[in-house]
XYZ file of C-alpha atoms in Angstrom:
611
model
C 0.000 0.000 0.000
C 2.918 2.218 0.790
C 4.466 1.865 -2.093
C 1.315 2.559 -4.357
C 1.371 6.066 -2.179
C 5.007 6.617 -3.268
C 3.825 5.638 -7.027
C 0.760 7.243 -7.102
C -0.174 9.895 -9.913
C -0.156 9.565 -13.446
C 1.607 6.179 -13.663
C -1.477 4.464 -13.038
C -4.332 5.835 -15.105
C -7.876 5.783 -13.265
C -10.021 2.825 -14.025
C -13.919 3.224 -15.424
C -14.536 1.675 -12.139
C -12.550 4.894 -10.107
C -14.043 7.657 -12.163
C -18.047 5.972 -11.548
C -17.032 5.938 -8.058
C -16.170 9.429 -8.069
C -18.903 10.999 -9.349
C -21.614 8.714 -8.013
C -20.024 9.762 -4.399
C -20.455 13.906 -5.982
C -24.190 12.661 -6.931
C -24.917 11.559 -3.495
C -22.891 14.965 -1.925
C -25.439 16.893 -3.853
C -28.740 14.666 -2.937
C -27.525 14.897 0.946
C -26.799 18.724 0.404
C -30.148 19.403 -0.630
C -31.360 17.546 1.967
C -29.783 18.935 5.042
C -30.276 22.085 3.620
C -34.199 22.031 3.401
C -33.830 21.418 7.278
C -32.511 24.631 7.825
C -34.609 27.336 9.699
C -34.075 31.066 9.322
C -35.380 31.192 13.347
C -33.476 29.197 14.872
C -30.169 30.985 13.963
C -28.270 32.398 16.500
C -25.702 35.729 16.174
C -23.413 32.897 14.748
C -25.352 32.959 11.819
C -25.757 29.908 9.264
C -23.565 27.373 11.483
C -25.768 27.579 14.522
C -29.038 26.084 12.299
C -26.754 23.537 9.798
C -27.916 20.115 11.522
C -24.914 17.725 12.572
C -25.361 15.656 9.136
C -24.004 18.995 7.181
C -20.488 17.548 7.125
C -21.538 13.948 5.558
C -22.150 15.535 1.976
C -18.537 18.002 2.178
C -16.656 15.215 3.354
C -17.615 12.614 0.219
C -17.176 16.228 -1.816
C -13.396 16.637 -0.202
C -12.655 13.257 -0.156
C -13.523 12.067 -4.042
C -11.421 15.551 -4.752
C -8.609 14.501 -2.927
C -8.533 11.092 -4.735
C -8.895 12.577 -7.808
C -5.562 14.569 -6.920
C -3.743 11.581 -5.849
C -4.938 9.803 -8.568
C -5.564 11.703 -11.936
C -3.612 14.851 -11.214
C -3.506 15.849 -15.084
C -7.128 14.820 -15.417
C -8.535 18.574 -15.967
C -12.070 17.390 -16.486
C -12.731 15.704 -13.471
C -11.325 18.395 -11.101
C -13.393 21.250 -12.516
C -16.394 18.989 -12.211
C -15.652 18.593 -8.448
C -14.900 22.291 -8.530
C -18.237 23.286 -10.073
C -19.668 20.883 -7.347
C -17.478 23.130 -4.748
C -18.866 26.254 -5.937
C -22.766 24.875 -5.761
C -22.422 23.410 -2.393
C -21.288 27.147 -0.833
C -22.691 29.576 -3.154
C -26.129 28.159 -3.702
C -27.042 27.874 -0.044
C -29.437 30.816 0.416
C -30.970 29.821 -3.326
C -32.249 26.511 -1.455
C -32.981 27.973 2.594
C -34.547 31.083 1.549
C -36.854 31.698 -1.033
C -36.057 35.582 -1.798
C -32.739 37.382 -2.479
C -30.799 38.094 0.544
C -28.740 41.758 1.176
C -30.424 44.732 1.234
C -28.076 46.574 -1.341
C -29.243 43.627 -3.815
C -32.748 45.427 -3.903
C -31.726 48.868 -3.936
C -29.837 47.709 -7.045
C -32.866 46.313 -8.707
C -34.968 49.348 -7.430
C -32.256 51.501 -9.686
C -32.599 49.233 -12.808
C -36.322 48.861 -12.661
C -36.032 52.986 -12.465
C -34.041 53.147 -15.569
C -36.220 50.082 -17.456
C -39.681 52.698 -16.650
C -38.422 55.634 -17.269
C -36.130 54.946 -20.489
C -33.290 57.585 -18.830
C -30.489 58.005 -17.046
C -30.967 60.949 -14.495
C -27.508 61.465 -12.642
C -28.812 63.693 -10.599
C -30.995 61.255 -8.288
C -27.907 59.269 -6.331
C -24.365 57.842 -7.521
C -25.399 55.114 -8.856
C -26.768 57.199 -12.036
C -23.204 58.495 -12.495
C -22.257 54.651 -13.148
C -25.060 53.024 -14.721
C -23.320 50.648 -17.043
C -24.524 47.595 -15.108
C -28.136 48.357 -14.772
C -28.778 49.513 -18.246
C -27.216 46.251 -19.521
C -28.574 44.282 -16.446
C -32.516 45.631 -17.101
C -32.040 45.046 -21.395
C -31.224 41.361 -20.313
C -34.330 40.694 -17.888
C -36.429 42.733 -20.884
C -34.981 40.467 -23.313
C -35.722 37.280 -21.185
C -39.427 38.348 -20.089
C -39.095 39.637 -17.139
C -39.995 42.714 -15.593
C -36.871 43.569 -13.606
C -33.744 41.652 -12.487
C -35.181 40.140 -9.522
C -35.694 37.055 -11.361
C -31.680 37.091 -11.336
C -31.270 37.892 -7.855
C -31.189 35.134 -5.744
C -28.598 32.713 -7.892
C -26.519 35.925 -8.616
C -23.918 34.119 -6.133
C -23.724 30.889 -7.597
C -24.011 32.461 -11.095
C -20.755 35.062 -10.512
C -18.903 32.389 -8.926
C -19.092 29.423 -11.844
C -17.912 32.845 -13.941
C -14.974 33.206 -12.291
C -13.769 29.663 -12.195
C -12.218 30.003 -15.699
C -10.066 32.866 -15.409
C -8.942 32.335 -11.695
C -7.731 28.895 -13.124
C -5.993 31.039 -16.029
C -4.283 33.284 -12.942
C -3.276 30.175 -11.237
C -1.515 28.441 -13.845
C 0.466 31.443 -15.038
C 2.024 31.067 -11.368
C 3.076 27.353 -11.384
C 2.838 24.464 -13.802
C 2.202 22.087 -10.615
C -1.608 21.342 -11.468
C -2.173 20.202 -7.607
C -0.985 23.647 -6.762
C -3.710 24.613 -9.376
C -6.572 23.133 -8.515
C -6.392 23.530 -4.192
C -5.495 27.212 -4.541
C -8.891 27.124 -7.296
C -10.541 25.905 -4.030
C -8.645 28.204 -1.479
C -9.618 31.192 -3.811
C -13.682 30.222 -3.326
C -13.397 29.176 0.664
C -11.906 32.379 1.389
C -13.841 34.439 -0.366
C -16.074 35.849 2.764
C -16.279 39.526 1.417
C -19.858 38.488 -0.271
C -19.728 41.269 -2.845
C -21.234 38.939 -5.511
C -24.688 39.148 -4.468
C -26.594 41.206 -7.345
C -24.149 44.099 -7.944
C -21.754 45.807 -10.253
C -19.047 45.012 -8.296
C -19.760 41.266 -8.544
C -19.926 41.435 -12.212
C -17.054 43.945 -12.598
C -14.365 41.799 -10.563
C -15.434 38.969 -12.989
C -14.024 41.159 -15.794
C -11.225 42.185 -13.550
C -9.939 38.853 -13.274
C -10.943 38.513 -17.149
C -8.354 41.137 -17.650
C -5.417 40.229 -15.391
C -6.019 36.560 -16.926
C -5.606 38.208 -20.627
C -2.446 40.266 -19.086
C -0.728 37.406 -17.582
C -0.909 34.555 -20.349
C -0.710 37.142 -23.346
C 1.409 40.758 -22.244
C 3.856 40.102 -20.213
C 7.667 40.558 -21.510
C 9.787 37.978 -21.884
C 13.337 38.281 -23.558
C 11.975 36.054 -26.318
C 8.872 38.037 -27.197
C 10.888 41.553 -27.554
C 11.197 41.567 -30.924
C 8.209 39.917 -31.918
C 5.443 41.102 -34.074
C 2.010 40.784 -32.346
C -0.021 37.389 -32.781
C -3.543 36.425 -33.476
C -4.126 35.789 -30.024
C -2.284 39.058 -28.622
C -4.274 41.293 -30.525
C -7.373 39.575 -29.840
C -6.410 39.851 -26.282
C -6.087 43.376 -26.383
C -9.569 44.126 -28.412
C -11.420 41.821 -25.129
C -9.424 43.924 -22.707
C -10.823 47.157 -23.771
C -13.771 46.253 -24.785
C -14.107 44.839 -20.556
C -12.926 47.849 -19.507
C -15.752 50.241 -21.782
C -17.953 47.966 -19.751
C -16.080 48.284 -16.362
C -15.782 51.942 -16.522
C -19.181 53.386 -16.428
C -20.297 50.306 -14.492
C -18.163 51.016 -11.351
C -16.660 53.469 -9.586
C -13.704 51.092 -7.756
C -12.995 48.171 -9.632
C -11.940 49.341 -12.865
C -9.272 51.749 -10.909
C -7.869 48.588 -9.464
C -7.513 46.897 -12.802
C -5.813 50.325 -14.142
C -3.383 50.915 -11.232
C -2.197 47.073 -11.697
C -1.712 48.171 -15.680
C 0.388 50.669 -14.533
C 2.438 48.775 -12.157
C 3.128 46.476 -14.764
C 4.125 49.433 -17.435
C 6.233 51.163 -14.787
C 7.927 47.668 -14.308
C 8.681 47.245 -17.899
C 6.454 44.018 -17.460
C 4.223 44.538 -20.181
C 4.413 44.324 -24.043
C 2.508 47.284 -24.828
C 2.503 50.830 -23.488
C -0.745 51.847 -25.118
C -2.892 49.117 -23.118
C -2.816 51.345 -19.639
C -2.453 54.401 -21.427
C -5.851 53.901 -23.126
C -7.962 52.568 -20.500
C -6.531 55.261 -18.251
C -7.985 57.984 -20.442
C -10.950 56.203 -21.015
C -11.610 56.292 -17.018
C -9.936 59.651 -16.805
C -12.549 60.927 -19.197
C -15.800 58.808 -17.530
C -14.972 60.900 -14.884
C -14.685 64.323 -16.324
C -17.456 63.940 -18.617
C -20.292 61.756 -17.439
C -19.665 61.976 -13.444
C -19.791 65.589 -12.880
C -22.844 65.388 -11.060
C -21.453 63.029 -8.624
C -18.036 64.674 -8.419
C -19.111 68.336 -7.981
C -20.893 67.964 -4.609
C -19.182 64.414 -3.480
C -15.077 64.548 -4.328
C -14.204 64.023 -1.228
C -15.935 60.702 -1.538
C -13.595 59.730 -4.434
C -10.418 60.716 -3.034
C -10.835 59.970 0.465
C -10.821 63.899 1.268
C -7.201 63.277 2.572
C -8.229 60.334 5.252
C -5.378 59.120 7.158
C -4.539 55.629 6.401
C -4.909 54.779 10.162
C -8.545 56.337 9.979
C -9.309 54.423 6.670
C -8.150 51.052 8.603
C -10.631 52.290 11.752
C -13.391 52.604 9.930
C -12.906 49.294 7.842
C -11.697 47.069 10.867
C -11.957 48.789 14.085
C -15.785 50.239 13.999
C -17.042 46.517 13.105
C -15.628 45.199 16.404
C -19.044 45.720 18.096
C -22.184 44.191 19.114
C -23.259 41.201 20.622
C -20.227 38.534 21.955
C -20.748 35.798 18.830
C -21.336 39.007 16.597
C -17.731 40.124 17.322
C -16.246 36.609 17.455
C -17.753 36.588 13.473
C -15.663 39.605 12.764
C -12.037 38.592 14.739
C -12.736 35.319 12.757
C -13.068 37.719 9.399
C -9.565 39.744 10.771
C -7.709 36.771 12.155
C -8.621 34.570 9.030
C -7.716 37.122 6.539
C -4.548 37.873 8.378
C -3.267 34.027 8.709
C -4.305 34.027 5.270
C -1.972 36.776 3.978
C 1.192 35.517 5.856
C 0.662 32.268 4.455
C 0.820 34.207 1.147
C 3.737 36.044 2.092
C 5.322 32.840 2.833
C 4.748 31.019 -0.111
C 5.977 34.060 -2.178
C 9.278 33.844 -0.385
C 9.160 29.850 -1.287
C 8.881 30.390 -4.823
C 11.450 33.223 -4.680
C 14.001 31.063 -3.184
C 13.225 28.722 -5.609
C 13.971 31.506 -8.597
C 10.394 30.929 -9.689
C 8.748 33.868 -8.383
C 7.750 36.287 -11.227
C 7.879 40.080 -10.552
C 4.066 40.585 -12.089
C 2.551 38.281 -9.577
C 3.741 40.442 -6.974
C 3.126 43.898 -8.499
C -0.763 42.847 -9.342
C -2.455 42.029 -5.974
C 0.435 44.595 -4.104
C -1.293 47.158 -6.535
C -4.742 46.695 -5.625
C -3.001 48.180 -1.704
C -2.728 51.827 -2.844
C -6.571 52.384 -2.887
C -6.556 52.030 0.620
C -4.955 55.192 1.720
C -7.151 56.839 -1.072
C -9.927 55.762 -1.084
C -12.388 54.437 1.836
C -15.286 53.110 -0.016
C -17.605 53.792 3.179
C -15.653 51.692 5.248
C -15.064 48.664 3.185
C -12.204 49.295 0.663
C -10.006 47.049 3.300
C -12.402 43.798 2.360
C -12.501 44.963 -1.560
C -8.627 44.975 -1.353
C -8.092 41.408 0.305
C -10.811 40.357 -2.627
C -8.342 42.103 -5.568
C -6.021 40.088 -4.356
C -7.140 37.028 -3.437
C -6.388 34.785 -6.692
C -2.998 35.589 -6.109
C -2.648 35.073 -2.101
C -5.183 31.543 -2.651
C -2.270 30.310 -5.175
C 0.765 31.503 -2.888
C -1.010 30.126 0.592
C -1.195 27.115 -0.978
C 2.630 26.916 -2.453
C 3.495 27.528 1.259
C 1.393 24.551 2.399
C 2.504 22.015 -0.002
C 4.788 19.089 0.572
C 7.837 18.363 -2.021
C 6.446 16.689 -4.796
C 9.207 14.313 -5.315
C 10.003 11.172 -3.082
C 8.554 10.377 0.092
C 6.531 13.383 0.394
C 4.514 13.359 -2.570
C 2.387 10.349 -0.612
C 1.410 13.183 1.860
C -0.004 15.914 -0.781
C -3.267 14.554 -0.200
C -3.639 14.488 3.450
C -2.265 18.073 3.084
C -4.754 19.536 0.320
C -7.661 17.545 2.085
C -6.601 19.582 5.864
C -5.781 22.678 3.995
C -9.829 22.562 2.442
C -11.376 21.509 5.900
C -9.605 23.945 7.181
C -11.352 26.931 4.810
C -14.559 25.011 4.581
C -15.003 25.265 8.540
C -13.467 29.017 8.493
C -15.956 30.159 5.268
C -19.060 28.747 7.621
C -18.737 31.417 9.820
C -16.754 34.037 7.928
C -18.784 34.067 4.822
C -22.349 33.089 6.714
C -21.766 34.918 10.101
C -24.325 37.362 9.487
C -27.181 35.223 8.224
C -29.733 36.726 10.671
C -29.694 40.505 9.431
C -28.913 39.945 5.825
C -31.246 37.464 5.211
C -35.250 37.975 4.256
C -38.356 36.607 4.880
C -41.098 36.261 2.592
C -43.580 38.598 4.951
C -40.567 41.275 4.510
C -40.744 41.300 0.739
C -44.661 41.530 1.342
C -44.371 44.466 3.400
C -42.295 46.497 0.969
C -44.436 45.400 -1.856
C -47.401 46.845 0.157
C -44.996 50.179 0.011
C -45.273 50.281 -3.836
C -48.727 49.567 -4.195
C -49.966 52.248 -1.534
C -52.635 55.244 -2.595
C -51.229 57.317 -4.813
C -47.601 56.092 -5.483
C -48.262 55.433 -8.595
C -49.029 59.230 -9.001
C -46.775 60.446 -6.783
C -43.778 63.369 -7.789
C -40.957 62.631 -7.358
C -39.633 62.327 -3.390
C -43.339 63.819 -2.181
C -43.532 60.037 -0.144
C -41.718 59.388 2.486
C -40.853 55.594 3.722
C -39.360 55.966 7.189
C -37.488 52.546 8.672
C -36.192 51.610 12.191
C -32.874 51.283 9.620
C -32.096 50.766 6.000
C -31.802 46.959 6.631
C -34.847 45.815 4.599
C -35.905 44.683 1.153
C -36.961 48.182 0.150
C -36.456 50.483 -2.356
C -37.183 47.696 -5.283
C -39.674 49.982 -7.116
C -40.405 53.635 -6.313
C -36.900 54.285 -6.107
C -37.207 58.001 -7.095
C -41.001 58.170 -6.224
C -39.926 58.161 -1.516
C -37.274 59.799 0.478
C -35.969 56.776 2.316
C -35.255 57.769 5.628
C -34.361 55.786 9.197
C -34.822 56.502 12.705
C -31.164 55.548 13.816
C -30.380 58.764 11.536
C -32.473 61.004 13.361
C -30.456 63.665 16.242
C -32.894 61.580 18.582
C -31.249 58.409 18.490
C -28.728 58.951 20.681
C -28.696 57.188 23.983
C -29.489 58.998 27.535
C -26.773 59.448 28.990
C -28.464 58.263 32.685
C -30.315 55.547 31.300
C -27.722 53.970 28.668
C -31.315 53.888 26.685
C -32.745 55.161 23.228
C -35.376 57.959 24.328
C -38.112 55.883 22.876
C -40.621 59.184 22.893
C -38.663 61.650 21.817
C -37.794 58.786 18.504
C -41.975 58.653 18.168
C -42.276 62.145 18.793
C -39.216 63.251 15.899
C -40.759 60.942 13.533
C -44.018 61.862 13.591
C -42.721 65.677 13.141
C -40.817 64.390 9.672
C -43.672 62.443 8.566
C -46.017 65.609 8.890
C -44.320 66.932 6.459
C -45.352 64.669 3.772
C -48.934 64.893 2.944
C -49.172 62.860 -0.022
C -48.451 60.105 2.238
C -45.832 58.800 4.834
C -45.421 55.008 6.027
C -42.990 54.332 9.412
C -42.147 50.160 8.437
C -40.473 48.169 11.047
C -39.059 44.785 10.287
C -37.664 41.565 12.075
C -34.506 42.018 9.977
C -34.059 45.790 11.396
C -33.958 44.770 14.716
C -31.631 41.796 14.252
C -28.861 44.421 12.413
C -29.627 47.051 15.592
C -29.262 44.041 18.129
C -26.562 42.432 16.585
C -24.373 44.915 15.270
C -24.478 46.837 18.908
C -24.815 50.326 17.036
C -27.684 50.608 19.580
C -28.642 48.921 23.401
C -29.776 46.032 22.672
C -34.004 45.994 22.749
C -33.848 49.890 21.048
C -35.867 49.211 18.116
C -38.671 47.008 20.007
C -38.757 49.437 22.736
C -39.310 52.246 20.000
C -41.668 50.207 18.139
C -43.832 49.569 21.469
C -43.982 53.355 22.304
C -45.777 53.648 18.600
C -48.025 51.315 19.737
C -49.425 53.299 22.314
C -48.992 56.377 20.690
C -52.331 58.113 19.311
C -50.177 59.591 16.665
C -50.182 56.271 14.514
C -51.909 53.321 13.247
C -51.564 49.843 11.887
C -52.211 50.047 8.124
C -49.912 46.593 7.597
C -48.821 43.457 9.378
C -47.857 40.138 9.392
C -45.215 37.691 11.202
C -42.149 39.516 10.267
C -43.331 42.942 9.732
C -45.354 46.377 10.624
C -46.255 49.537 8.939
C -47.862 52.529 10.213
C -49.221 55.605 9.444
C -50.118 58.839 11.056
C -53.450 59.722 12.490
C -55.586 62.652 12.492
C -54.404 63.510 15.601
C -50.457 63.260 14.592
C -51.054 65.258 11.783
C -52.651 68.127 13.846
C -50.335 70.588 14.980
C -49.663 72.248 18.632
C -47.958 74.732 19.863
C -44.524 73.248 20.711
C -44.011 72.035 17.237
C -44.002 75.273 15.766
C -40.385 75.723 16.386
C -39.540 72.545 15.275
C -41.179 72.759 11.901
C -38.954 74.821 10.031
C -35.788 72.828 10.579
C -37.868 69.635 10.061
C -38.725 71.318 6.701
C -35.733 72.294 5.471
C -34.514 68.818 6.271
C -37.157 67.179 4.336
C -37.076 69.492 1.530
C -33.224 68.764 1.166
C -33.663 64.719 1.997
């Protein structure tokens, strides 16, 4: 037996009888996947998130998944075919989850992105004037022409496997990136896996971002196999492929450009890197997509730019602040809440040195090429620059993550000749347990806030279908939420001002009681929904108070407590609600005015008038 482990590999080719076995134990993965999964229960999560609901039988359908893949690597390391099939698996199993658990999209930034689109698909227009987004509206243009084109009425229909969908996309050219950094295909195909297990950032839910790193990684794939110099290629004239290369790459990057205001930046600063390097062939490559971006800017996102620069730049944030904001601030809430976050830092951290170390590895070894340092160290300068409201630390460890999945690995890996190369698969199959048990938490930790219900979709559909909206000027409603973390802003988009009470000067904690002043909350939000005669809804949600609980931005209890004093209030009444959600609306006698609200009103107004 020992000796076949010393043999093993492509010496002995698999048997009909090996490769049946294989993917019958993949069929049954998937059956008892499904199956477990149907068991799951959105209310009996914990601040843990997904883990704390996965029954005990979870790990029977990963470990047949990890161990047919790691017998496929001992055994048929060349055979490309069968590892992307257990890849694809891979990428079903962790990115489909909330497709089968859930019957609605999850994230509330997914609906606010259809809400956008569906704006743009009514209206036939782009009005840059309304929020960002309209200063980049590449992806929802293209994104509401497809759902036309497919009979649907907006992209919703493509929300809920946007996940699984972006991540089968990138499979192809992160397996491109990985081989241009080692011909050893084990090395290939684990750091393929490491590259989806560590990918917790979750920025492929329905987005331009999602999309746009796909054609980020499209790009650096077309860079690294086709433009990079090589003392043989210096004199060469340009081949087929080469100049087909460069006609995809800016073709991508028209797309990229108006579709997102960070990711094509990244792509362009690790163009330069390379040019300033003398890495790449060409000159003209970053030279034209730079002006194409530089011009974007100047030309189409003035609106944006004029009153928001600051937001672009950074306004000259220290680097220390940028980090605070990114790392520090999330370090509240309740005790498994934080635990989900030090796992995020500590993960990503062990992560990156195990990068750093395989780097040095393949330096030592004189196989270390300068461009697969330059790209992901790139992607690092847009964080003193640029704080992407507190996330451009995540959006940075995703830029580089192809690269640092492929190096981790390199430092994990046994020698490959000898003795050692029996132990490569006990090594790739702890290395994937390893990620698998660290994505649970990383990548699901916050299952209970950005997760829906189906009687929270029903409540914001009851939003869009109140009296008069479909009338309505433009911002004359106003939809007023415990917080933003809902499924709103869908449709109507440009009809409400979408406000929240944890915005309000009210929401602040007594300083005696350690307690949100539940009254003078009721009291400031009836004053700002007076304001709105054409209508006004107050919509609280089981989600809203899981993000208020759990993220600790509040005492614990605020939003119920709040919620309860409407209740009694004779300001307001029911209009809407069901198991997961409430909406209410004022009454006669909140709309009446008194005497101490007079000196309220015309600050209230001016803030409603300038949303």
């Amino acid at each position: 037996f020992m000796e076949r482990l010393r043999d093993s590999g492509v010496a002995h080719p698999l048997r009909p009888a090996e490769v049946a076995g294989m993917l019958g134990a993949l069929t049954l993965a998937i059956i008892l996947w499904v199956q477990t999964l149907s068991q799951v229960r959105l209310a009996n999560m914990d601040d843990l998130g997904l883990i704390s609901a996965l029954p005990a039988t979870t790990v029977i359908p990963f470990g047949l998944l990890i161990l047919s893949f790691t017998y496929c690597l001992w055994r048929a390391q060349t055979k490309t075919l069968l590892l992307a099939i257990h890849t694809v698996v891979l990428v079903v199993m962790t990115y489909a989850i909330r497709a089968l658990y859930v019957p609605v999209p999850s994230y509330k930034v997914a609906y606010r992105h259809i809400g956008v689109s569906d704006l743009i698909g009514q209206t036939g227009t782009v009005d840059s004037s309304i929020d960002a987004y309209f200063n980049w509206p590449g992806f929802f243009t293209y994104a509401e022409g497809l759902a036309q084109a497919a009979g649907f009425q907006t992209i919703e229909a493509f929300a809920n496997l946007a996940p699984l969908a972006y991540n089968l996309l990138y499979l192809a050219p992160a397996l491109v990136i990985m081989r241009t950094i080692t011909n050893d295909q084990r090395v290939v195909w684990i750091g393929v896996w490491a590259f989806f297990l560590a990918n917790w950032v979750s920025q492929d839910y329905l987005s331009p971002q999602g999309l746009a790193y796909f054609l980020h990684l499209v790009v650096i794939a077309i860079v690294l196999r086709w433009f990079l110099r090589s003392r043989s290629d210096d004199q060469a004239a340009p081949s087929t492929p080469v100049m087909a290369g460069l006609a995809t790459v800016l073709v991508v990057m028209a797309y990229m450009i108006p579709s997102h205001q960070l990711t094509p930046y990244a792509t362009i600063f690790a163009l330069f890197a390379l040019m300033i390097a003398r890495r790449l062939t060409t000159r003209a490559m970053p030279i034209v997509v730079g002006f194409m971006a530089a011009t974007w800017l100047v030309l189409m996102a003035t609106d944006y730019l004029s009153g928001h620069g600051s937001n672009v730049t950074g306004g000259g944030q220290a680097l220390g602040d940028t980090v605070a904001s990114n790392v520090g601030d999330r370090l509240a809430g309740t005790a498994q809440r934080v635990f989900v976050v030090q796992g995020r830092v500590l993960f990503s951290l062990v992560f990156l040195l195990l990068a750093l170390a395989g780097a040095f590895r393949m330096f030592r070894q004189h196989k270390l090429k300068l461009a697969h340092i330059l790209i992901p160290a790139s992607a690092f300068v847009l964080i003193p620059i640029q704080p992407y409201g507190g996330e451009i630390v995540f959006r940075v460890f995703l830029l580089a993550l192809p690269f640092a999945a492929a190096f981790a690995t390199i430092a994990l890996m046994p020698r490959r000749d000898g003795r050692f190369g029996a132990t490569v698969p006990l090594v790739a199959a702890a290395w994937v347990v390893f990620l698998l048990g660290a994505f649970t938490i990383t990548r699901y930790g916050n299952e209970r806030m950005d997760t829906f219900t189906k009687d929270e979709i029903t409540a914001t559909q009851y939003l869009y279908n109140a009296p008069g909206v479909a009338t309505a000027k433009r911002r004359s409603l106003l939809a007023l939420g415990g917080s933003d973390n809902l499924p709103w802003k869908a449709r109507a988009y440009a009809t409400f001002q979408w406000k929240t009470l944890v915005d309000l000067e009210e929401w602040t904690p007594d300083p005696r009681t350690k307690r949100i002043p539940a009254q003078k909350v009721v009291e400031a939000a009836r004053l700002l929904m007076r304001h709105y005669p054409d209508g006004a809804y107050l919509i609280f949600t089981r989600s809203q108070t899981a993000e208020v609980d759990l993220t600790g931005a509040s005492p614990r209890g605020s939003l119920q407590r709040v919620e309860a004093a409407v209740k009694r209030s004779p300001w307001f009444r029911t209009v809407f609600q069901n198991g997961d959600a409430r909406i209410y609306v004022l009454t006669s006698a909140g709309r009446a005015k008194d005497d101490k609200d007079t000196a309220k009103d015309a600050k209230d107004t001016k803030k409603a008038a300038t949303g």
